Amino acid sequence: MTTALPTALFIPGEPLDLTSSLTSGQCFRWRVDDAGRWTGALGGDVVRLSPASGGAIAVESAPSPPDETAKALAGYFRIGDDLAAVQRRICWDERVSEGVAAYPGMRVLRQEPWETLAAFILSSTSNMPRISRTVELLAETFGERVTLNGAARRTFPSPERLAEAGESRLRELGCGFRAPYLAEAAAAVASGALPLDALRGAPYADALAALTSLRGVGDKIADCVMLFALDKTEAFPIDRWALKVLREWYGLPVNAKYAEAREWAWSRFGADAGYANQCLFWLVRQSTRPLRSIATIEPPQAERRAWP
DNA sequence: TAATAACCTCGCAA
DNA sequence: ATTGCGAGGTTAT
């Protein structure tokens, strides 16, 4: 027997572009079909998002009812942030302005802390396709199966589950040298030694210290987790792309340390540094497929600002 | 303190 | 075909 498929309408009331928000390297499990419908696994649910007219989004989900999921989506996409206001505050920067113009509806996400930590531990010296593949394989192997109108997905496995799996099993699944890091992080979260969820309410410095106490988690990965899951919009993750941007567009000295670059970002963008970072990162990542061509992008001399 | 391998694995050049 | 190299880092020496 078939039942009518319940659908709810999610009306963000804010700029929201699913494509840039869901493909800009913050998350790894959303898939889009030819019709532009996005399918993901959110918490314990399979979720399907279908862009409708007027910026509305049709939501299907299971097992949670779609109207409940629609509310959760407001949190996931940080609809509480006034994106236009954020953009006005950081658009005086020419490069950030380019990013805003190119991706006007790109949101910074508020994802689940554990899944985000696990995914970014796996991101070390890797690339987006491989991260996605490994995350998906972990879900496929250890996650709970959930179905939506015949389509099946799996939830991201709990820390308990991955801790139980252990390093060797995680290696078998392609985690490589990150396997012990992931296993240890899972154990720390499962045991309560690392109160991940509580870090949402903690100051940046405290969250940073807690996260980097884990093996395999340094400044960059900690910043990703803080920005994409722990409500630290001031976090400014500096990967090799961001580093290249800082050096080539902003004149960051080659010998500058991570902490110095972070301080600079704060002096420039303050609490909006994370949004500025996302604009810059995705701009450079999209505009220069091969790493080598980035050197050809030089700002006009007049746009350069002296390094403080 | 600062530089430099080493670490898993995979996909894609050469 | 086979090999070498780098990919959204971090740790150990």
Short mmCIF file of C-alpha atoms (C1' of nucleotides) in Angstrom, two decimals:
data_model
loop_
_atom_site.label_atom_id
_atom_site.label_comp_id
_atom_site.label_asym_id
_atom_site.label_seq_id
_atom_site.Cartn_x
_atom_site.Cartn_y
_atom_site.Cartn_z
CA MET A 1 0.00 0.00 0.00
CA THR A 2 1.12 3.51 -0.58
CA THR A 3 0.57 6.53 1.57
CA ALA A 4 0.61 10.15 0.61
CA LEU A 5 4.07 11.56 1.01
CA PRO A 6 4.00 14.25 3.69
CA THR A 7 5.78 17.41 2.72
CA ALA A 8 6.45 20.59 4.62
CA LEU A 9 7.46 23.94 3.24
CA PHE A 10 10.60 25.51 4.61
CA ILE A 11 10.55 29.27 4.11
CA PRO A 12 13.92 30.61 5.18
CA GLY A 13 13.05 34.30 5.03
CA GLU A 14 16.77 34.78 4.42
CA PRO A 15 19.05 34.33 1.42
CA LEU A 16 19.77 30.62 1.05
CA ASP A 17 21.53 28.96 -1.87
CA LEU A 18 21.61 25.22 -1.41
CA THR A 19 24.28 24.54 -4.00
CA SER A 20 27.01 26.76 -2.61
CA SER A 21 26.02 26.07 0.98
CA LEU A 22 26.10 22.31 0.60
CA THR A 23 29.08 21.88 -1.75
CA SER A 24 31.53 24.41 -0.35
CA GLY A 25 33.47 21.94 1.72
CA GLN A 26 31.63 22.32 5.00
CA CYS A 27 29.70 19.06 4.78
CA PHE A 28 30.22 15.79 2.94
CA ARG A 29 27.02 13.80 2.73
CA TRP A 30 24.55 15.78 0.62
CA ARG A 31 23.80 14.52 -2.88
CA VAL A 32 21.92 16.31 -5.62
CA ASP A 33 19.98 14.64 -8.44
CA ASP A 34 19.32 15.84 -11.95
CA ALA A 35 16.12 17.53 -10.82
CA GLY A 36 18.02 19.65 -8.29
CA ARG A 37 16.70 17.78 -5.27
CA TRP A 38 19.13 17.39 -2.40
CA THR A 39 19.24 14.28 -0.25
CA GLY A 40 21.12 14.08 2.99
CA ALA A 41 21.26 12.43 6.38
CA LEU A 42 20.56 14.84 9.19
CA GLY A 43 20.68 13.53 12.71
CA GLY A 44 18.64 10.35 12.58
CA ASP A 45 16.74 11.35 9.47
CA VAL A 46 16.89 11.08 5.73
CA VAL A 47 16.05 14.48 4.34
CA ARG A 48 15.16 15.56 0.85
CA LEU A 49 15.08 19.21 -0.15
CA SER A 50 13.36 20.41 -3.31
CA PRO A 51 13.73 24.08 -4.21
CA ALA A 52 10.32 25.62 -4.85
CA SER A 53 9.24 29.04 -6.01
CA GLY A 54 9.91 32.19 -4.05
CA GLY A 55 12.90 30.82 -2.18
CA ALA A 56 10.79 28.22 -0.42
CA ILE A 57 12.04 24.66 -0.06
CA ALA A 58 9.87 21.57 0.00
CA VAL A 59 11.01 19.22 2.75
CA GLU A 60 10.53 15.50 2.99
CA SER A 61 11.99 13.51 5.84
CA ALA A 62 11.83 10.27 7.75
CA PRO A 63 11.41 9.15 10.41
CA SER A 64 10.90 12.69 11.71
CA PRO A 65 7.90 14.50 10.23
CA PRO A 66 8.84 17.13 7.64
CA ASP A 67 7.47 20.07 9.61
CA GLU A 68 9.80 19.20 12.45
CA THR A 69 12.70 18.82 10.04
CA ALA A 70 11.89 22.19 8.49
CA LYS A 71 12.43 23.78 11.89
CA ALA A 72 15.71 21.94 12.31
CA LEU A 73 16.82 23.24 8.93
CA ALA A 74 16.58 26.81 10.17
CA GLY A 75 19.24 25.89 12.70
CA TYR A 76 21.30 23.89 10.23
CA PHE A 77 21.53 26.79 7.82
CA ARG A 78 21.97 29.37 10.59
CA ILE A 79 18.91 31.26 9.45
CA GLY A 80 19.17 33.18 12.71
CA ASP A 81 22.18 34.95 11.27
CA ASP A 82 21.22 38.02 9.27
CA LEU A 83 23.31 37.15 6.24
CA ALA A 84 22.78 40.49 4.50
CA ALA A 85 23.99 42.30 7.60
CA VAL A 86 27.05 40.06 7.86
CA GLN A 87 27.82 40.69 4.20
CA ARG A 88 27.49 44.45 4.67
CA ARG A 89 30.00 44.31 7.51
CA ILE A 90 32.69 42.43 5.57
CA CYS A 91 32.13 43.60 2.00
CA TRP A 92 34.46 46.55 2.31
CA ASP A 93 37.13 43.95 1.61
CA GLU A 94 37.44 43.66 -2.16
CA ARG A 95 38.15 39.94 -2.23
CA VAL A 96 35.43 39.05 0.23
CA SER A 97 33.13 41.25 -1.81
CA GLU A 98 33.91 39.12 -4.86
CA GLY A 99 33.00 36.02 -2.92
CA VAL A 100 29.73 37.48 -1.71
CA ALA A 101 28.86 38.51 -5.26
CA ALA A 102 29.65 35.05 -6.57
CA TYR A 103 27.84 33.14 -3.79
CA PRO A 104 25.26 35.52 -2.33
CA GLY A 105 23.21 32.81 -0.61
CA MET A 106 26.04 30.74 0.78
CA ARG A 107 25.44 29.96 4.45
CA VAL A 108 27.83 28.86 7.12
CA LEU A 109 26.30 25.66 8.48
CA ARG A 110 25.58 24.57 12.02
CA GLN A 111 26.22 20.84 11.80
CA GLU A 112 26.32 18.14 14.41
CA PRO A 113 29.55 18.42 16.40
CA TRP A 114 30.51 14.75 16.41
CA GLU A 115 29.98 14.15 12.71
CA THR A 116 31.83 17.35 11.91
CA LEU A 117 34.77 16.47 14.12
CA ALA A 118 34.99 13.01 12.60
CA ALA A 119 34.77 14.29 9.04
CA PHE A 120 37.48 16.87 9.52
CA ILE A 121 39.78 14.43 11.26
CA LEU A 122 39.44 12.45 8.05
CA SER A 123 40.12 15.54 5.94
CA SER A 124 43.78 15.67 6.87
CA THR A 125 45.92 15.59 3.70
CA SER A 126 42.92 14.42 1.77
CA ASN A 127 40.42 15.86 -0.67
CA MET A 128 36.69 16.34 -0.80
CA PRO A 129 35.80 13.33 -2.95
CA ARG A 130 37.82 11.04 -0.77
CA ILE A 131 36.48 12.53 2.48
CA SER A 132 32.95 12.05 1.19
CA ARG A 133 33.67 8.50 0.18
CA THR A 134 35.15 7.56 3.53
CA VAL A 135 32.43 9.30 5.55
CA GLU A 136 29.81 7.55 3.47
CA LEU A 137 31.53 4.21 3.89
CA LEU A 138 31.60 4.65 7.67
CA ALA A 139 27.89 5.44 7.61
CA GLU A 140 27.21 2.50 5.35
CA THR A 141 29.15 0.19 7.64
CA PHE A 142 28.17 1.42 11.11
CA GLY A 143 25.18 3.77 10.67
CA GLU A 144 21.49 3.10 11.17
CA ARG A 145 19.53 2.46 8.04
CA VAL A 146 16.72 4.91 7.41
CA THR A 147 14.43 5.07 4.42
CA LEU A 148 12.45 7.81 2.77
CA ASN A 149 9.92 6.84 0.17
CA GLY A 150 12.03 3.87 -0.84
CA ALA A 151 15.35 5.69 -0.84
CA ALA A 152 17.71 4.44 1.85
CA ARG A 153 20.45 6.32 3.63
CA ARG A 154 22.37 5.69 6.81
CA THR A 155 22.89 7.95 9.77
CA PHE A 156 26.41 8.93 10.68
CA PRO A 157 27.60 6.43 13.29
CA SER A 158 27.71 7.39 16.94
CA PRO A 159 31.05 7.90 18.70
CA GLU A 160 30.30 4.75 20.69
CA ARG A 161 30.01 2.79 17.49
CA LEU A 162 33.25 4.05 16.00
CA ALA A 163 35.09 3.67 19.30
CA GLU A 164 33.95 0.08 19.37
CA ALA A 165 35.06 -0.43 15.78
CA GLY A 166 38.60 0.51 16.72
CA GLU A 167 41.65 1.60 14.79
CA SER A 168 42.29 -1.53 12.75
CA ARG A 169 38.73 -1.72 11.48
CA LEU A 170 38.81 1.95 10.56
CA ARG A 171 42.02 1.35 8.67
CA GLU A 172 40.36 -1.40 6.73
CA LEU A 173 37.72 1.10 5.71
CA GLY A 174 40.24 3.48 4.22
CA CYS A 175 40.86 5.96 7.02
CA GLY A 176 44.59 5.44 6.68
CA PHE A 177 46.85 7.09 9.24
CA ARG A 178 43.81 9.00 10.53
CA ALA A 179 42.32 5.77 11.89
CA PRO A 180 43.88 5.96 15.37
CA TYR A 181 42.98 9.65 15.60
CA LEU A 182 39.36 8.96 14.74
CA ALA A 183 39.18 6.00 17.11
CA GLU A 184 40.65 8.03 19.97
CA ALA A 185 38.35 10.97 19.31
CA ALA A 186 35.37 8.63 19.27
CA ALA A 187 36.42 7.16 22.59
CA ALA A 188 36.92 10.60 24.11
CA VAL A 189 33.48 11.75 23.03
CA ALA A 190 31.78 8.50 23.98
CA SER A 191 33.30 8.52 27.45
CA GLY A 192 32.39 12.13 28.06
CA ALA A 193 36.05 13.08 28.43
CA LEU A 194 35.45 15.51 25.58
CA PRO A 195 32.06 17.21 26.13
CA LEU A 196 31.67 18.17 22.49
CA ASP A 197 28.14 19.52 22.60
CA ALA A 198 28.92 21.66 25.62
CA LEU A 199 31.63 23.41 23.63
CA ARG A 200 28.90 25.27 21.74
CA GLY A 201 28.43 27.41 24.81
CA ALA A 202 32.12 27.65 25.63
CA PRO A 203 34.45 30.51 24.70
CA TYR A 204 36.53 30.06 21.55
CA ALA A 205 39.76 29.59 23.47
CA ASP A 206 38.28 26.87 25.65
CA ALA A 207 36.82 25.00 22.70
CA LEU A 208 40.13 25.28 20.87
CA ALA A 209 42.05 23.87 23.80
CA ALA A 210 39.61 21.00 24.23
CA LEU A 211 39.65 20.05 20.55
CA THR A 212 43.39 20.30 20.04
CA SER A 213 43.98 18.08 23.04
CA LEU A 214 42.99 15.27 20.69
CA ARG A 215 45.73 13.64 18.65
CA GLY A 216 45.24 14.40 15.00
CA VAL A 217 43.43 17.66 15.69
CA GLY A 218 45.47 20.81 15.26
CA ASP A 219 44.47 24.43 14.77
CA LYS A 220 43.00 24.01 11.30
CA ILE A 221 40.74 21.07 12.02
CA ALA A 222 39.68 22.60 15.33
CA ASP A 223 38.74 25.81 13.54
CA CYS A 224 36.66 23.88 11.02
CA VAL A 225 34.76 22.11 13.77
CA MET A 226 34.26 25.32 15.69
CA LEU A 227 33.04 27.23 12.63
CA PHE A 228 30.87 24.54 11.04
CA ALA A 229 29.41 23.01 14.19
CA LEU A 230 30.17 24.85 17.40
CA ASP A 231 28.76 28.32 16.72
CA LYS A 232 32.17 30.01 16.64
CA THR A 233 31.60 32.31 13.68
CA GLU A 234 34.88 34.02 14.47
CA ALA A 235 36.81 30.83 13.67
CA PHE A 236 39.04 31.28 10.62
CA PRO A 237 40.31 27.91 9.38
CA ILE A 238 43.58 28.25 7.49
CA ASP A 239 44.20 25.36 5.14
CA ARG A 240 46.66 25.45 2.28
CA TRP A 241 44.17 27.36 0.13
CA ALA A 242 43.41 29.98 2.72
CA LEU A 243 47.13 30.27 3.38
CA LYS A 244 47.76 30.89 -0.28
CA VAL A 245 45.04 33.53 -0.33
CA LEU A 246 46.48 35.26 2.71
CA ARG A 247 49.95 35.28 1.25
CA GLU A 248 49.16 36.21 -2.33
CA TRP A 249 46.19 38.50 -1.89
CA TYR A 250 46.92 40.04 1.48
CA GLY A 251 50.70 39.92 1.71
CA LEU A 252 50.93 37.59 4.69
CA PRO A 253 54.62 37.01 5.37
CA VAL A 254 55.65 33.48 4.41
CA ASN A 255 57.02 32.84 7.87
CA ALA A 256 53.85 33.90 9.67
CA LYS A 257 52.53 31.33 12.09
CA TYR A 258 48.97 30.07 12.22
CA ALA A 259 48.14 32.04 15.35
CA GLU A 260 49.44 35.24 13.81
CA ALA A 261 47.32 34.80 10.69
CA ARG A 262 44.31 34.09 12.87
CA GLU A 263 44.89 37.26 14.87
CA TRP A 264 45.10 39.20 11.64
CA ALA A 265 41.78 37.78 10.48
CA TRP A 266 40.18 38.82 13.75
CA SER A 267 41.55 42.33 13.55
CA ARG A 268 40.14 42.58 10.04
CA PHE A 269 36.80 40.79 10.27
CA GLY A 270 36.17 40.33 13.96
CA ALA A 271 33.33 37.97 14.83
CA ASP A 272 32.50 37.64 11.10
CA ALA A 273 35.88 36.11 10.28
CA GLY A 274 34.31 32.73 9.62
CA TYR A 275 31.97 34.12 6.98
CA ALA A 276 34.84 36.00 5.37
CA ASN A 277 36.88 32.82 5.39
CA GLN A 278 34.14 30.86 3.69
CA CYS A 279 33.80 33.50 0.97
CA LEU A 280 37.53 33.57 0.33
CA PHE A 281 37.98 29.82 0.49
CA TRP A 282 35.19 28.99 -1.89
CA LEU A 283 36.12 31.79 -4.23
CA VAL A 284 39.66 30.55 -4.66
CA ARG A 285 38.67 26.89 -4.63
CA GLN A 286 36.14 27.42 -7.41
CA SER A 287 38.09 29.85 -9.53
CA THR A 288 41.27 27.83 -9.68
CA ARG A 289 40.82 24.16 -10.18
CA PRO A 290 44.55 23.44 -10.45
CA LEU A 291 46.66 24.74 -7.63
CA ARG A 292 49.30 26.14 -9.94
CA SER A 293 47.10 28.71 -11.67
CA ILE A 294 46.34 30.64 -8.52
CA ALA A 295 49.62 32.47 -8.76
CA THR A 296 48.31 34.20 -11.86
CA ILE A 297 45.59 35.89 -9.86
CA GLU A 298 47.15 39.07 -8.58
CA PRO A 299 45.18 41.92 -7.11
CA PRO A 300 45.85 45.39 -8.50
CA GLN A 301 48.49 47.12 -6.47
CA ALA A 302 46.00 49.68 -5.22
CA GLU A 303 43.88 46.98 -3.63
CA ARG A 304 46.70 45.62 -1.58
CA ARG A 305 46.69 46.45 2.04
CA ALA A 306 49.81 46.56 4.08
CA TRP A 307 50.26 43.79 6.56
CA PRO A 308 49.99 45.31 10.04
"C1'" DT B 1 61.97 27.62 18.37
"C1'" DA B 2 62.10 26.27 13.37
"C1'" DA B 3 62.51 23.12 9.74
"C1'" DT B 4 61.50 18.37 7.73
"C1'" DA B 5 60.25 13.80 7.15
"C1'" DA B 6 56.54 10.40 7.79
"C1'" DC B 7 52.01 9.03 7.72
"C1'" DC B 8 47.45 5.84 4.44
"C1'" DT B 9 45.35 5.80 0.08
"C1'" DC B 10 43.69 7.03 -4.26
"C1'" DG B 11 43.25 9.21 -8.70
"C1'" DC B 12 45.47 11.25 -12.27
"C1'" DA B 13 49.30 12.90 -14.89
"C1'" DA B 14 53.67 11.82 -17.20
"C1'" DA C 1 51.37 -0.15 -18.22
"C1'" DT C 2 53.91 1.66 -14.25
"C1'" DT C 3 55.50 5.19 -11.50
"C1'" DG C 4 55.39 9.54 -9.14
"C1'" DC C 5 53.00 13.07 -6.96
"C1'" DG C 6 49.88 15.75 -4.33
"C1'" DA C 7 45.55 16.09 -1.80
"C1'" DG C 8 41.24 21.34 2.73
"C1'" DG C 9 47.19 18.49 8.42
"C1'" DT C 10 49.42 16.84 12.37
"C1'" DT C 11 52.87 14.69 14.84
"C1'" DA C 12 57.45 13.22 15.89
"C1'" DT C 13 62.27 13.98 15.45
#
